[in-house]
mmCIF file of C-alpha atoms in Angstrom:
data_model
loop_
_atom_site.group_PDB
_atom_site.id
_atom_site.type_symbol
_atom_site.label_atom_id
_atom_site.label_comp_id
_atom_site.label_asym_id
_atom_site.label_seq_id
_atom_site.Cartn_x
_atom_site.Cartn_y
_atom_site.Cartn_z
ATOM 1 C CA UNK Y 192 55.289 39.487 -28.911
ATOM 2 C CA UNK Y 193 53.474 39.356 -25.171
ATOM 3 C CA UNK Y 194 54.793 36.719 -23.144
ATOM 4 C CA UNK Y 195 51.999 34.780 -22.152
ATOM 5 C CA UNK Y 196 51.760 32.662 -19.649
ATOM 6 C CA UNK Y 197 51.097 28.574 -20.693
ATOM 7 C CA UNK Y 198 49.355 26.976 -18.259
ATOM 8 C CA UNK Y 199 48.567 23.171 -17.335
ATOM 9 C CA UNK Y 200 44.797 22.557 -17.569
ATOM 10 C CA UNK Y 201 42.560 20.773 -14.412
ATOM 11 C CA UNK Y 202 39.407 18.963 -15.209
ATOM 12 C CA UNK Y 203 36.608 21.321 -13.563
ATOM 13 C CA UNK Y 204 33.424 21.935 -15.047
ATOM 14 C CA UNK Y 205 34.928 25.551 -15.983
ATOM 15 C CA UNK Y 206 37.362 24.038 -18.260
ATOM 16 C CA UNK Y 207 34.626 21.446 -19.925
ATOM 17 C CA UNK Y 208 32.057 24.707 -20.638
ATOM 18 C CA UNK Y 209 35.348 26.630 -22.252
ATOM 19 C CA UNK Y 210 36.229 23.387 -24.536
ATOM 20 C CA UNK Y 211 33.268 23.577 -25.978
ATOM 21 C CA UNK Y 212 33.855 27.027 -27.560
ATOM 22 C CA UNK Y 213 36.806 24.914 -29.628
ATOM 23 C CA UNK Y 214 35.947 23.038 -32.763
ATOM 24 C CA UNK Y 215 37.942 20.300 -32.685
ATOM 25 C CA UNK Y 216 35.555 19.186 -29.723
ATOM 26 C CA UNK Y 217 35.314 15.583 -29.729
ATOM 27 C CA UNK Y 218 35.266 12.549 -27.913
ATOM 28 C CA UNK Y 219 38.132 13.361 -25.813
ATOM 29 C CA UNK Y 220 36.466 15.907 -24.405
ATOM 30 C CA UNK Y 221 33.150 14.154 -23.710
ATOM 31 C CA UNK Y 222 34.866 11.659 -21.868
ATOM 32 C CA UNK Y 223 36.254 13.488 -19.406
ATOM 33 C CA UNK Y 224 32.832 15.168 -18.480
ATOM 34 C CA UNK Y 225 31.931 11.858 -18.196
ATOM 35 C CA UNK Y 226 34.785 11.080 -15.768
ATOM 36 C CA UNK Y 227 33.884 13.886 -13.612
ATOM 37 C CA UNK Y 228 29.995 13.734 -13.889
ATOM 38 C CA UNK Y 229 30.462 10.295 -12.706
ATOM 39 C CA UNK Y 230 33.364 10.877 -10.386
ATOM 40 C CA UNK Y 231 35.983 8.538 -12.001
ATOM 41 C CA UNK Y 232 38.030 11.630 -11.700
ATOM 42 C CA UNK Y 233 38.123 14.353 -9.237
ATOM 43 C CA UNK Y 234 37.144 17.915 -9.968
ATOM 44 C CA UNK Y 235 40.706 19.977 -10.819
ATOM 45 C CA UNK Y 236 42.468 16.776 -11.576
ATOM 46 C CA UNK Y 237 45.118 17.358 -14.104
ATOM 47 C CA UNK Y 238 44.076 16.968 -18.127
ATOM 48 C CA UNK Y 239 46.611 16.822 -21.123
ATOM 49 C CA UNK Y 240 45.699 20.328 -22.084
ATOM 50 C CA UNK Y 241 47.586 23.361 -21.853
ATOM 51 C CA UNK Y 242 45.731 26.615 -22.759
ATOM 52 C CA UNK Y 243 46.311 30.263 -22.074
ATOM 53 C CA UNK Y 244 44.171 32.234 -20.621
ATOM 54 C CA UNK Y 245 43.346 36.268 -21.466
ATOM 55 C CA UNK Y 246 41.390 37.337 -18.166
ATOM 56 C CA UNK Y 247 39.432 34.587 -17.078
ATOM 57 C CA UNK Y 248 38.573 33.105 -20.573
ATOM 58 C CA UNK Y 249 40.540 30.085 -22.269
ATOM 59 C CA UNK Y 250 41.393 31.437 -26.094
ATOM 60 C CA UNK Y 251 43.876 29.194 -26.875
ATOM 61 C CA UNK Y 252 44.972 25.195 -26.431
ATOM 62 C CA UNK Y 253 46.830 22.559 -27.042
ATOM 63 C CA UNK Y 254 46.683 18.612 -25.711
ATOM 64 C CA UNK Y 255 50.110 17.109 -24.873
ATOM 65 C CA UNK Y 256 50.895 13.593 -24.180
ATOM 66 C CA UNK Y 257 54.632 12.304 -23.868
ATOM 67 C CA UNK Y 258 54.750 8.664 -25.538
ATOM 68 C CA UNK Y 259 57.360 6.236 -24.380
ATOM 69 C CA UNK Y 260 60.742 5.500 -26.226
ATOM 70 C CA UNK Y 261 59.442 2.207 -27.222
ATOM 71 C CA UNK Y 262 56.704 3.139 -29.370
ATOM 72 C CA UNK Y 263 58.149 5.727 -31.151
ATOM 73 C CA UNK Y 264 58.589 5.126 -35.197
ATOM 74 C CA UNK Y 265 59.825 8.280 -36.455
ATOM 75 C CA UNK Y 266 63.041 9.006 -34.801
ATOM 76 C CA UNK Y 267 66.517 7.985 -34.895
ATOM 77 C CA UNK Y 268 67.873 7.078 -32.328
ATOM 78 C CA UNK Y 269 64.392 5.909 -30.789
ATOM 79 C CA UNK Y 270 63.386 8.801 -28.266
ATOM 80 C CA UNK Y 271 60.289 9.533 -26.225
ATOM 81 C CA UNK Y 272 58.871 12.278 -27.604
ATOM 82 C CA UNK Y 273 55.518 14.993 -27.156
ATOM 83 C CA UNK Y 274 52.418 13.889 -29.141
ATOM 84 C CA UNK Y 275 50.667 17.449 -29.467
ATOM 85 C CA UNK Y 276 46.720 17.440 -30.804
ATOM 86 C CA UNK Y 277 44.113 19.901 -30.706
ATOM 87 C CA UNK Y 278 46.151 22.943 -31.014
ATOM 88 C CA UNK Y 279 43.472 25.820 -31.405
ATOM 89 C CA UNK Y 280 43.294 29.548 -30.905
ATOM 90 C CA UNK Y 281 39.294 30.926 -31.030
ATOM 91 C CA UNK Y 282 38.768 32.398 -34.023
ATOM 92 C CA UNK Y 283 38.719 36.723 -32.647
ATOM 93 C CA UNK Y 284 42.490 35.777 -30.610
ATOM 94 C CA UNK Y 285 44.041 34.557 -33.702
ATOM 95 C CA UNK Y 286 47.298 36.168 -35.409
ATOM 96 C CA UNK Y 287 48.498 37.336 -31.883
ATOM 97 C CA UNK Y 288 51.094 34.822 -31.306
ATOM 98 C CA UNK Y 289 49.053 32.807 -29.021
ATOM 99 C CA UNK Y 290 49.823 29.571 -31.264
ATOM 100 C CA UNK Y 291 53.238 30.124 -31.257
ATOM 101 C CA UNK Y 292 53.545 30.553 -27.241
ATOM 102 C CA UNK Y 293 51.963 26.885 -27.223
ATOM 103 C CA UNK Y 294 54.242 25.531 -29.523
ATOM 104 C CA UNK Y 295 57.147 27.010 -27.962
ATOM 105 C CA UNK Y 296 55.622 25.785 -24.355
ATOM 106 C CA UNK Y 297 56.176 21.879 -25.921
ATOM 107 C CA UNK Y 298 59.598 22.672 -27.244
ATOM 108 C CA UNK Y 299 60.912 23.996 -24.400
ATOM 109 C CA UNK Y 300 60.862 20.148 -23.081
ATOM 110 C CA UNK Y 301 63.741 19.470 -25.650
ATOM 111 C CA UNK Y 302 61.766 16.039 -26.654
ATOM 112 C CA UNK Y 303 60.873 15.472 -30.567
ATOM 113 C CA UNK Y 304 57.512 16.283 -31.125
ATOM 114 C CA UNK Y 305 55.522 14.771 -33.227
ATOM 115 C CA UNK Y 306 52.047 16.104 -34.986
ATOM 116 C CA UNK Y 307 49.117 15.612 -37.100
ATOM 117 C CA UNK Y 308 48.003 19.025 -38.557
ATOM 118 C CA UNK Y 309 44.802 19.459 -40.455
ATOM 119 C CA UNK Y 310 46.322 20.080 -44.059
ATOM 120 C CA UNK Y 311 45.218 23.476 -44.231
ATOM 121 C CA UNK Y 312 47.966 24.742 -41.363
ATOM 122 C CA UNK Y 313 51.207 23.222 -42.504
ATOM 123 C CA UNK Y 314 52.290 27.205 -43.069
ATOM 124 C CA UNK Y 315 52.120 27.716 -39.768
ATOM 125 C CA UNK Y 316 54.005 24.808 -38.684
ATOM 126 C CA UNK Y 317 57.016 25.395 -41.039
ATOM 127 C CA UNK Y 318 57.170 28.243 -39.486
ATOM 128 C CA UNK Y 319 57.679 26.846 -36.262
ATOM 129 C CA UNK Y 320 60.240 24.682 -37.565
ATOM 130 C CA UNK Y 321 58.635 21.763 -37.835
ATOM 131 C CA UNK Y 322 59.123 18.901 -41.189
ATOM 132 C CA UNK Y 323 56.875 16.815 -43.246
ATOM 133 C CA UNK Y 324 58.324 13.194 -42.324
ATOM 134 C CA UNK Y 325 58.110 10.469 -45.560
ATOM 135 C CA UNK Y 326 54.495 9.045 -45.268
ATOM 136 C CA UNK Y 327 54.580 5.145 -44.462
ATOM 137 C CA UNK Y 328 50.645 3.659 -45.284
ATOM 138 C CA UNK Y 329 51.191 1.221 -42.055
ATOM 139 C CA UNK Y 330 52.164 3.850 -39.588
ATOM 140 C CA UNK Y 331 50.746 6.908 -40.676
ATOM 141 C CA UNK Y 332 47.153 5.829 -42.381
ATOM 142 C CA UNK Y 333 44.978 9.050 -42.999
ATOM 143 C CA UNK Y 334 47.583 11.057 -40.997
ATOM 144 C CA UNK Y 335 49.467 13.872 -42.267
ATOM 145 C CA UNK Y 336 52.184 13.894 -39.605
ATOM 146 C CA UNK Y 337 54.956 16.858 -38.836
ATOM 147 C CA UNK Y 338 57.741 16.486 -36.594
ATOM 148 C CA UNK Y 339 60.200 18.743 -34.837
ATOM 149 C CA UNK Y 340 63.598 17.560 -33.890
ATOM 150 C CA UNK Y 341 65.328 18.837 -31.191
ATOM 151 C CA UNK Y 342 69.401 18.616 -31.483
ATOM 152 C CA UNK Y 343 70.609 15.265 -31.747
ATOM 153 C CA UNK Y 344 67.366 13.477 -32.984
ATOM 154 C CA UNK Y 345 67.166 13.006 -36.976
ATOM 155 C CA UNK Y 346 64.099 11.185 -39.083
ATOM 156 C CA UNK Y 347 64.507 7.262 -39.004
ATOM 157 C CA UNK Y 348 64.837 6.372 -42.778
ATOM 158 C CA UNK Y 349 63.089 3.357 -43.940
ATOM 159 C CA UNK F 135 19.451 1.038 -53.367
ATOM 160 C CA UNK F 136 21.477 0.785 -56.841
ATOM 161 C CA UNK F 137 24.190 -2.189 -56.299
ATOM 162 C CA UNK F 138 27.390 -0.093 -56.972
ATOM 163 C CA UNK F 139 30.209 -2.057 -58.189
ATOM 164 C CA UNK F 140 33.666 -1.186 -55.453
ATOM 165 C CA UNK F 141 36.648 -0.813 -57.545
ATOM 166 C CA UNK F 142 40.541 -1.074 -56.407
ATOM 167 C CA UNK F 143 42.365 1.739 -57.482
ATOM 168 C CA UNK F 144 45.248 1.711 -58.862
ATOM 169 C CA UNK F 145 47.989 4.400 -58.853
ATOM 170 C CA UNK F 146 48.018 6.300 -62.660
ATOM 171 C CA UNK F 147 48.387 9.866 -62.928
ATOM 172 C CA UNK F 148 44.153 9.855 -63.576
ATOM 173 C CA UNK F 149 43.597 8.457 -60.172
ATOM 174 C CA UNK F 150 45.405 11.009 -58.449
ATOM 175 C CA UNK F 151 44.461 13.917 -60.488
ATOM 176 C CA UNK F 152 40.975 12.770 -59.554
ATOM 177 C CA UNK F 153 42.581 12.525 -56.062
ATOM 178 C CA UNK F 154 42.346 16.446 -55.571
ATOM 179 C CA UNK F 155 38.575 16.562 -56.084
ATOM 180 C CA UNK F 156 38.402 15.122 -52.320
ATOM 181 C CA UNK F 157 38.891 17.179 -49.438
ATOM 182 C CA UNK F 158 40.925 15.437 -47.151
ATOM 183 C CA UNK F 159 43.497 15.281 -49.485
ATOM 184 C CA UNK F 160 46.587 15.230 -47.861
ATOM 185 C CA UNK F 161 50.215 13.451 -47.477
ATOM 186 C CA UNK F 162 49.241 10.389 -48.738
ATOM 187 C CA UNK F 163 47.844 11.684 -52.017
ATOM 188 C CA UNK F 164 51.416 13.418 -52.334
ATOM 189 C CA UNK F 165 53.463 10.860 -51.297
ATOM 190 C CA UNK F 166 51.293 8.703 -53.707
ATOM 191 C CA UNK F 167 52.189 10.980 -56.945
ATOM 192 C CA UNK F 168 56.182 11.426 -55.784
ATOM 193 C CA UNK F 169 56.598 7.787 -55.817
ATOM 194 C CA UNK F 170 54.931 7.466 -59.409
ATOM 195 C CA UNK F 171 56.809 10.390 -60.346
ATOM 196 C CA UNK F 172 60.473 8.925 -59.066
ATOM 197 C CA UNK F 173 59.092 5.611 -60.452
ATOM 198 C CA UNK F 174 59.199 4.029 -56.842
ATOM 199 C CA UNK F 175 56.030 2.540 -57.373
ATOM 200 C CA UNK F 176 54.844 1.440 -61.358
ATOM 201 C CA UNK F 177 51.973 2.898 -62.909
ATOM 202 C CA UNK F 178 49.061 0.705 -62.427
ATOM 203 C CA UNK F 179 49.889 -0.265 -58.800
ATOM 204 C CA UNK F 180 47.608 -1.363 -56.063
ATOM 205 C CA UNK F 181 46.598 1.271 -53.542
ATOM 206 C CA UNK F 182 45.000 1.354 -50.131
ATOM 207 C CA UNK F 183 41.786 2.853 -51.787
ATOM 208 C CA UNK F 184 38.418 1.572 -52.808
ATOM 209 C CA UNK F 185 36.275 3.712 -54.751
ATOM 210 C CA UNK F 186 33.023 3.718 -56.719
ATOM 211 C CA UNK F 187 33.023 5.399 -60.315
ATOM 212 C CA UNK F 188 30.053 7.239 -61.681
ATOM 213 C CA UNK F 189 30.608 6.758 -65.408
ATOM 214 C CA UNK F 190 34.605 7.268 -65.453
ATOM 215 C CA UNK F 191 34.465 9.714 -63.060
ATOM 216 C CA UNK F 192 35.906 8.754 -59.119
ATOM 217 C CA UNK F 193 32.892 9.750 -56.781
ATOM 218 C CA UNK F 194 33.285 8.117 -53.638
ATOM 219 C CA UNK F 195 36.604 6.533 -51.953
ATOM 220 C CA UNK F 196 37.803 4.702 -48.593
ATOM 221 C CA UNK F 197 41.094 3.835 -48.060
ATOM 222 C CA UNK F 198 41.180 0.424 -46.007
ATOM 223 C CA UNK F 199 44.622 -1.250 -44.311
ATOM 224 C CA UNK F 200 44.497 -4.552 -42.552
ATOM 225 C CA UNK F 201 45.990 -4.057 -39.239
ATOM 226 C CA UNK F 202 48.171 -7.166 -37.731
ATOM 227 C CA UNK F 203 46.709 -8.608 -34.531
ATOM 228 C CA UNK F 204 49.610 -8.207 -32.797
ATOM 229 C CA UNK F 205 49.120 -4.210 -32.883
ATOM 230 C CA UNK F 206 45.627 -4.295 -31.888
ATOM 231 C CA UNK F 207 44.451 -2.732 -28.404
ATOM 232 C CA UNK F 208 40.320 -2.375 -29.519
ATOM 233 C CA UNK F 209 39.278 -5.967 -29.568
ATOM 234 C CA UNK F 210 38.360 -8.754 -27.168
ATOM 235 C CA UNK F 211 40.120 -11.381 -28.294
ATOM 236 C CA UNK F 212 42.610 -9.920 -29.869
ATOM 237 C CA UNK F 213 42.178 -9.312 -33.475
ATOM 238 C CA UNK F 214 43.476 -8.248 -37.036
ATOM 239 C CA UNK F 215 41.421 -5.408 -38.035
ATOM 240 C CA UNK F 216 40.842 -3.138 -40.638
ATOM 241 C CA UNK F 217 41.393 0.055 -40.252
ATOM 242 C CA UNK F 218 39.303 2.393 -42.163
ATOM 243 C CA UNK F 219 39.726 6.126 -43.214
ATOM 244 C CA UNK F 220 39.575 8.933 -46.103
ATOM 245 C CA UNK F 221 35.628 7.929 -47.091
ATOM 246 C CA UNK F 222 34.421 10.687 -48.631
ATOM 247 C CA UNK F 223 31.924 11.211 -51.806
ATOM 248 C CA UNK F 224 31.928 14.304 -53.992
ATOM 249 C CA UNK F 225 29.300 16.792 -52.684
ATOM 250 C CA UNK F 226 26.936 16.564 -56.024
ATOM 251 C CA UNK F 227 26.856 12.576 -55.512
ATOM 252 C CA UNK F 228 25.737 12.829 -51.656
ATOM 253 C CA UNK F 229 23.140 10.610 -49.928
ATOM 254 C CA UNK F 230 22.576 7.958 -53.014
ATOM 255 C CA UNK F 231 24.105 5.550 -51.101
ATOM 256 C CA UNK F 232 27.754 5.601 -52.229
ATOM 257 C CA UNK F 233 28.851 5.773 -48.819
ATOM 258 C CA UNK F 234 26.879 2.976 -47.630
ATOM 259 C CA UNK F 235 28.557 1.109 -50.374
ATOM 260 C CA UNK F 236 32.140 1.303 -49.778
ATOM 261 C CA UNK F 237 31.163 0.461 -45.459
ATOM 262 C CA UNK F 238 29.052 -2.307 -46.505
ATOM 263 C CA UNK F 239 32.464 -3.684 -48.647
ATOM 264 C CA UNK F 240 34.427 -2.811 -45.945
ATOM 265 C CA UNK F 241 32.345 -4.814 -43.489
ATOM 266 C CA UNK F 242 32.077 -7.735 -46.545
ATOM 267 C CA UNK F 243 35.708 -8.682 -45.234
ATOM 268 C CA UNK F 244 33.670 -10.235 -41.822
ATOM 269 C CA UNK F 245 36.740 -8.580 -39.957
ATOM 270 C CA UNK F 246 36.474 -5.807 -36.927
ATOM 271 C CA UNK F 247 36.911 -2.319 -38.662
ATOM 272 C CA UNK F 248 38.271 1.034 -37.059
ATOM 273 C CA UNK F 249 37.589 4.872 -38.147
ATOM 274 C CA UNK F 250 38.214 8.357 -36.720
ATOM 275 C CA UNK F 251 36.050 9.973 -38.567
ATOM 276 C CA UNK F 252 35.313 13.680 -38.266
ATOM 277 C CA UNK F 253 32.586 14.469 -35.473
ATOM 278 C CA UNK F 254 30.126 15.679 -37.203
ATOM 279 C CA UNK F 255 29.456 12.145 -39.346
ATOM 280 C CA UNK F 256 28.640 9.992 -36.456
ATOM 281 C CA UNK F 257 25.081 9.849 -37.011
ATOM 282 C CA UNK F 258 26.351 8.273 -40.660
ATOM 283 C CA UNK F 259 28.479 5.699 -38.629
ATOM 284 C CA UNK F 260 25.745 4.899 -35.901
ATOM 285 C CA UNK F 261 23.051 3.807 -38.755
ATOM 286 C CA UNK F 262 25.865 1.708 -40.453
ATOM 287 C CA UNK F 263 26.147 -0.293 -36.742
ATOM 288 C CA UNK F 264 29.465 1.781 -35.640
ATOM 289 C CA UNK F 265 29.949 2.105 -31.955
ATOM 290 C CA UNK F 266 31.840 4.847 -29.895
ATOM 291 C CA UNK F 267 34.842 3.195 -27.661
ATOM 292 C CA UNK F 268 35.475 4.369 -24.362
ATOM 293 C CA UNK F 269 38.357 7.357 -24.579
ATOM 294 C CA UNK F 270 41.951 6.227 -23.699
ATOM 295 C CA UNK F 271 44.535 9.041 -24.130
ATOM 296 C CA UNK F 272 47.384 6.890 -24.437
ATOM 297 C CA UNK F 273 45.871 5.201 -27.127
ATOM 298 C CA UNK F 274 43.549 7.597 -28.619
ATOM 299 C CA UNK F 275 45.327 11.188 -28.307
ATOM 300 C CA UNK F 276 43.562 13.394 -30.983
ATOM 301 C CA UNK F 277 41.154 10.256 -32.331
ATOM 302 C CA UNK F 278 37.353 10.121 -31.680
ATOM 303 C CA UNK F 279 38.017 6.088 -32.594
ATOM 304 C CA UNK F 280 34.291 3.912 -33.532
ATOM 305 C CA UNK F 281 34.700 0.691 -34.655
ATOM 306 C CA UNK F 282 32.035 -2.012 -35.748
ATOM 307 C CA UNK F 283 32.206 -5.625 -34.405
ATOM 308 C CA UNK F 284 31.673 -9.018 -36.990
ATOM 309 C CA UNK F 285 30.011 -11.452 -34.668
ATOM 310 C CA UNK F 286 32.278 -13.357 -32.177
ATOM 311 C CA UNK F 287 34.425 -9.853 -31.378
ATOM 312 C CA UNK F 288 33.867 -7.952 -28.437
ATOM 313 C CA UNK F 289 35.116 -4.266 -27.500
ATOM 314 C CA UNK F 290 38.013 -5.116 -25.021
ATOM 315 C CA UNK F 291 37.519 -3.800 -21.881
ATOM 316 C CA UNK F 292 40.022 -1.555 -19.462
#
């Protein structure tokens, strides 16, 4: 496998054109053009996306967000740990390991990571290593969350 | 508009084998049928859904959790809300107003509601009085959140 290079996204009007390629497009993403367009943020201002790039063109992405210790519900012992959304590789880049480099970006952090898959990928995040935790109607709602544990960190039972 | 009559479901092997007829089915639905299978919950139980049958047949569904006040960070004053999410009809019984049926219930309960529905039904949540909150990625991650407001309840503000 090529060992592409993961990199931390800025807010530019570049980026926001190259997002909307991605269909899992959404209010997120509207937002911050609205935060630039109206300068609550400044042009190349850090986002929560990491992409990869081939040339000049963004064909793969991920948003990462690292939640504090305090509001975490899955682990044991309670640990901060990566929230990763929005993990998409356009449709002609697929099956090239580009997926794989972005997962392996947010476990090189050694932090749990915690995820909410659309159901039709969970054979793609096995492979990555990650586990289906026991679905709780409180915390989890409509979510279909998958977690990886780094060493040392186990699922909280109920 | 017909007056369609919002059931509870309960949890029987018919309700989730009707279940898979809905696309977002997911770990809930599974989780559901383990714990009737392991006889963790009874046959018969309550479950977080609402749905509308056509004949005996399941055609439309929410599910619908009341969320404690203490966990909410949407409303102004602080509020117990319901969340709202998995409302779906099967595709042959679209636009006769099922949908409309199981909000309107929803909203029946005079309490703030909260959905993250997929993007492309917001013109569906707009007409039934939804609104779009501002974007918070510590709160909202992955979400594209609306909510509706019962009078007295505001959208809180940053």
């Amino acid at each position: 496998m090529e060992n592409y290079k993961v990199k931390r996204l800025i807010v530019n009007y570049k980026t926001l054109e190259e997002f909307k390629k991605f269909k899992q497009y959404g209010l997120q993403e509207l937002s911050m053009l609205e935060d630039l367009q109206s300068n609550i943020i400044e042009n190349d201002s850090e986002s929560p996306f990491y992409g990869i790039y081939f040339g000049d063109k963004l064909v793969a992405r991920m948003s990462l967000y690292k939640v504090d210790k305090q509001f975490d519900r899955y682990f044991e012992p309670q640990h901060e740990f990566l929230e990763l959304w929005k993990l998409e590789v356009l449709p002609n880049y697929c099956n090239k390991g580009y997926g794989t480099a972005l997962v392996n970006f947010a476990k090189s952090f050694k932090l749990p990571i915690k995820t909410n898959p659309r159901v039709q990928s969970h054979g793609f995040w096995e492979r990555m290593g990650f586990e289906t935790v026991t679905y709780d109607v409180q915390r989890d709602r409509g979510e279909n969350p998958l977690v990886w544990l780094p060493e040392g960190v186990k699922l909280k039972e109920d």
